[in-house]
């Protein structure tokens, strides 16, 4: 979720101009600077974008794959500012290697900005996920999928499950570095709110990233999504958060609140006390892989600990 860092950096930059009126972005950004949302990308740049997204995926995104009996296709949902290949280039090959039909979706592209997904309104992104799930079900002949998300990829599927009929098509939903009630960004969100700067900064960021403020603490989007419960009946959940996550703070804001027997909230350090993977490193963590695999596959080893970092 690279744009969490972007929000924090931009907010600090704006704070340095708090006494200026009207509120403005720093001007020392280089001669000829063009804001990202106003840039025009060439056909060659878009072609390069497509080339990167379509490079070899090492056994996943195989639309001829047929799931083994009792094993659902696996859809992996990236975080904010990422894409299908960047976010899961460690996890996806590992799931393919143990026999999963795995698929990664790039969603939420906004203002024709290449490579950086997840920027659009998450309600729009959830509809893209819905279409992708149907595509996977049609291709594989399966009746249900499992979902594995990272960061924003823990929110978009919840919207899909709650509002777009996804609960009838998803059996299990795992997430790492999840966001449930929203990140306070190390206390920056309440600080900016107290200074009256939250809304002015939001107006600066919204033109290039509609979802950036949707993922923050107590956002109207998350309040509405969590109202009446943050899970759906019949779907099993496993959300893995890390005490070392400096982007989703407090880390417990990534835990589901419903009193649901199908919900498992896991603190990574309870699996391995010396595993200090943060928000991005979770995507490369073998302990996370083995824990999620155990959730999806009851025949896989169910006891996961520090030694699983070795394989």
XYZ file of C-alpha atoms in Angstrom:
311
model
C 0.000 0.000 0.000
C 2.502 2.547 -1.204
C -0.006 5.410 -1.159
C -0.254 5.285 2.633
C 3.316 6.628 2.549
C 2.293 9.105 -0.123
C -0.528 10.467 2.054
C 1.749 10.844 5.063
C 4.474 12.585 3.068
C 2.051 14.948 1.395
C 0.368 15.742 4.682
C 3.675 16.668 6.275
C 4.515 18.836 3.286
C 1.215 20.657 3.609
C 1.778 21.142 7.326
C 4.882 23.139 6.513
C 2.648 25.665 4.745
C -0.065 25.791 7.402
C 0.355 29.539 7.975
C 0.055 30.340 4.300
C -3.287 31.317 2.845
C -4.782 29.827 0.853
C -3.517 26.309 1.527
C -1.272 25.245 -1.349
C 1.141 22.519 -2.283
C 4.838 23.362 -2.126
C 5.913 24.939 -5.384
C 9.494 23.702 -5.376
C 8.760 20.518 -7.244
C 10.891 21.166 -10.282
C 10.524 23.225 -13.421
C 7.814 22.046 -15.763
C 6.161 19.814 -13.186
C 2.739 18.543 -14.276
C 0.401 17.064 -11.618
C -0.122 13.343 -12.115
C -3.845 13.678 -12.738
C -3.201 16.195 -15.532
C -0.559 14.236 -17.425
C -1.186 12.642 -20.801
C 0.413 9.254 -21.310
C 1.532 8.208 -24.776
C 0.454 5.069 -26.596
C 3.989 3.757 -26.095
C 3.748 4.257 -22.330
C 0.424 2.418 -22.177
C 1.885 -0.390 -24.299
C 4.801 -0.681 -21.885
C 2.310 -0.824 -19.021
C 0.466 -3.702 -20.678
C 3.744 -5.484 -21.431
C 4.723 -5.372 -17.771
C 1.330 -6.614 -16.603
C 1.296 -9.494 -19.102
C 4.771 -10.839 -18.406
C 5.193 -14.492 -17.400
C 3.295 -15.351 -14.245
C 5.045 -18.605 -13.346
C 2.051 -20.921 -13.340
C -0.677 -18.605 -12.151
C -3.293 -16.817 -14.234
C -3.560 -20.011 -16.268
C -7.062 -19.848 -17.727
C -6.863 -23.516 -18.736
C -6.247 -24.621 -15.146
C -8.841 -26.972 -13.675
C -9.070 -27.094 -9.854
C -8.408 -30.317 -8.029
C -11.444 -31.881 -6.320
C -12.281 -30.045 -3.105
C -9.970 -27.127 -3.876
C -11.425 -23.784 -4.937
C -9.728 -21.451 -7.399
C -7.766 -18.776 -5.533
C -8.143 -15.076 -6.378
C -5.477 -12.713 -5.019
C -6.393 -9.046 -4.552
C -3.600 -6.466 -4.363
C -3.255 -3.389 -2.187
C -3.411 0.334 -2.868
C -0.910 1.587 -5.438
C 0.024 -1.914 -6.578
C -1.097 -4.306 -9.330
C -1.742 -7.976 -9.975
C 1.867 -8.949 -10.555
C 3.806 -6.801 -8.142
C 1.843 -7.590 -4.990
C 1.729 -11.380 -5.277
C 4.916 -12.239 -7.159
C 6.023 -14.274 -4.120
C 2.745 -15.750 -2.880
C 1.144 -16.606 -6.230
C 3.942 -18.893 -7.519
C 4.027 -20.671 -4.164
C 0.303 -21.395 -4.286
C 0.635 -22.538 -7.902
C 3.481 -24.853 -6.880
C 1.232 -26.635 -4.360
C -1.495 -27.170 -6.919
C -3.791 -24.155 -6.798
C -5.422 -22.522 -9.786
C -4.424 -19.017 -8.788
C -5.477 -15.731 -10.358
C -4.457 -12.147 -9.674
C -6.553 -9.140 -10.587
C -5.404 -5.613 -11.367
C -8.208 -3.243 -10.444
C -8.974 0.353 -9.565
C -6.931 2.164 -12.199
C -7.803 5.847 -12.214
C -7.204 8.830 -14.509
C -5.294 6.531 -16.922
C -2.377 6.426 -14.457
C -0.409 3.283 -15.418
C 0.806 0.523 -13.083
C -0.719 1.988 -9.897
C -3.932 0.123 -9.171
C -6.450 0.502 -6.387
C -6.744 4.272 -6.766
C -10.393 4.426 -7.771
C -13.433 4.485 -5.497
C -13.499 1.072 -3.810
C -17.160 0.560 -4.703
C -16.124 0.714 -8.370
C -13.200 -1.616 -7.689
C -15.521 -4.104 -5.980
C -17.598 -4.318 -9.165
C -14.401 -5.102 -11.093
C -13.669 -7.865 -8.584
C -17.205 -9.194 -9.018
C -16.722 -9.417 -12.780
C -13.355 -11.119 -12.301
C -14.776 -13.722 -9.922
C -17.428 -14.599 -12.495
C -14.738 -14.876 -15.150
C -12.740 -17.306 -12.989
C -15.813 -19.382 -12.134
C -16.789 -19.639 -15.789
C -13.266 -20.606 -16.865
C -12.695 -23.214 -14.153
C -16.203 -24.629 -13.818
C -15.993 -24.142 -10.049
C -18.972 -23.057 -7.941
C -16.971 -21.008 -5.429
C -13.593 -19.294 -5.055
C -11.303 -18.434 -2.179
C -9.898 -14.909 -1.883
C -6.536 -13.769 -0.503
C -6.091 -10.014 -0.148
C -3.456 -7.555 1.002
C -4.197 -4.176 2.581
C -6.870 -2.497 0.405
C -7.350 -6.016 -0.924
C -8.953 -6.789 2.433
C -11.585 -4.048 1.986
C -12.669 -4.389 -1.649
C -13.637 -8.073 -1.218
C -15.670 -7.223 1.902
C -17.664 -4.703 -0.135
C -18.132 -7.365 -2.823
C -19.292 -9.912 -0.242
C -21.743 -7.534 1.420
C -23.246 -5.564 -1.452
C -22.615 -7.433 -4.710
C -23.687 -10.985 -3.928
C -20.192 -12.293 -3.352
C -21.091 -14.244 -0.228
C -22.698 -16.916 -2.410
C -19.537 -17.276 -4.507
C -16.758 -17.152 -1.887
C -16.034 -19.933 0.613
C -12.944 -18.578 2.385
C -11.371 -15.137 2.610
C -7.856 -14.535 3.971
C -6.040 -11.228 4.255
C -2.621 -9.973 5.335
C -2.008 -6.420 6.526
C -5.792 -6.003 6.642
C -7.795 -2.815 7.106
C -11.149 -3.034 8.882
C -11.852 0.156 10.835
C -9.197 2.206 9.018
C -5.618 3.274 9.639
C -4.765 6.222 11.879
C -1.339 6.464 10.155
C 0.631 6.612 13.405
C -1.764 9.205 14.805
C -1.448 11.497 11.788
C -5.138 11.267 10.908
C -6.492 12.588 14.239
C -3.690 15.170 14.327
C -4.620 16.592 10.927
C -8.289 16.475 11.843
C -7.591 18.496 14.966
C -5.762 21.120 12.916
C -8.585 21.349 10.409
C -6.318 20.068 7.637
C -7.917 16.697 6.937
C -10.444 17.980 4.380
C -8.030 20.388 2.594
C -5.477 17.592 2.137
C -8.209 15.229 0.978
C -9.132 17.728 -1.741
C -5.519 17.672 -2.929
C -5.291 13.880 -3.036
C -8.759 12.935 -4.339
C -8.019 14.017 -7.949
C -5.445 11.223 -8.245
C -6.622 8.740 -5.600
C -10.246 8.386 -4.527
C -9.518 5.396 -2.291
C -6.651 6.949 -0.323
C -8.920 8.560 2.236
C -11.421 5.693 2.144
C -8.866 3.448 3.869
C -8.254 5.856 6.747
C -9.525 5.668 10.293
C -13.298 6.005 10.631
C -13.803 7.066 7.007
C -17.430 7.342 5.868
C -16.763 4.479 3.437
C -15.600 2.125 6.198
C -18.302 3.253 8.611
C -20.941 2.303 6.047
C -19.205 -0.966 5.170
C -18.926 -2.023 8.824
C -22.436 -0.939 9.821
C -24.508 -3.933 10.843
C -21.471 -6.226 10.923
C -18.146 -6.617 9.136
C -18.581 -10.229 7.982
C -21.104 -12.241 6.001
C -22.748 -15.514 7.108
C -21.337 -18.653 5.545
C -17.937 -17.166 4.621
C -14.858 -18.144 6.657
C -12.304 -15.405 7.394
C -8.650 -15.365 8.445
C -7.087 -11.921 8.894
C -3.370 -11.752 9.704
C -2.007 -8.504 11.179
C 1.508 -7.654 12.344
C 2.567 -5.611 15.363
C 5.377 -4.321 13.144
C 2.953 -2.848 10.596
C 3.660 0.897 10.572
C 1.088 1.750 7.904
C -2.050 0.150 9.306
C -2.083 1.524 12.839
C -2.974 0.418 15.344
C -2.445 -3.036 13.902
C -5.584 -4.212 15.716
C -7.618 -1.954 13.412
C -7.148 -4.767 10.914
C -9.117 -7.260 13.003
C -12.730 -8.154 12.327
C -15.140 -7.289 15.152
C -18.072 -9.617 14.532
C -18.714 -12.413 17.013
C -18.622 -14.975 14.224
C -17.332 -18.545 14.742
C -15.972 -18.497 11.182
C -13.674 -15.533 11.943
C -10.025 -16.001 12.908
C -7.973 -12.902 13.709
C -4.257 -13.715 13.894
C -1.360 -11.640 15.163
C 1.722 -12.665 13.172
C 3.948 -12.536 16.261
C 1.730 -15.156 17.924
C 2.848 -17.519 15.155
C 6.492 -16.484 15.466
C 7.526 -13.908 18.054
C 10.665 -12.895 16.145
C 8.893 -12.334 12.825
C 8.950 -8.546 12.439
C 7.487 -8.331 8.943
C 5.823 -4.994 8.330
C 3.057 -4.018 5.951
C 4.936 -4.673 2.695
C 7.154 -7.503 3.976
C 4.048 -9.551 4.802
C 3.744 -10.171 1.061
C 7.112 -11.968 1.121
C 6.686 -13.842 4.389
C 6.764 -17.670 4.237
C 5.083 -17.902 7.642
C 2.132 -15.933 6.278
C 2.057 -18.224 3.253
C 1.940 -21.379 5.363
C -0.705 -19.930 7.688
C -2.962 -18.963 4.787
C -2.358 -22.289 3.065
C -3.394 -24.103 6.253
C -6.587 -22.039 6.303
C -7.473 -22.869 2.717
C -6.416 -26.521 2.850
C -7.238 -28.613 5.943
C -4.888 -31.349 4.651
C -1.899 -28.991 4.828
C 0.144 -28.820 8.080
C -2.000 -26.876 10.549
C 0.692 -25.934 13.054
C 2.643 -22.930 11.736
C 5.610 -21.347 13.508
C 9.072 -19.871 13.154
C 10.539 -22.959 11.478
C 8.189 -22.448 8.544
C 10.305 -19.441 7.580
C 12.873 -21.982 6.366
C 10.665 -23.524 3.674
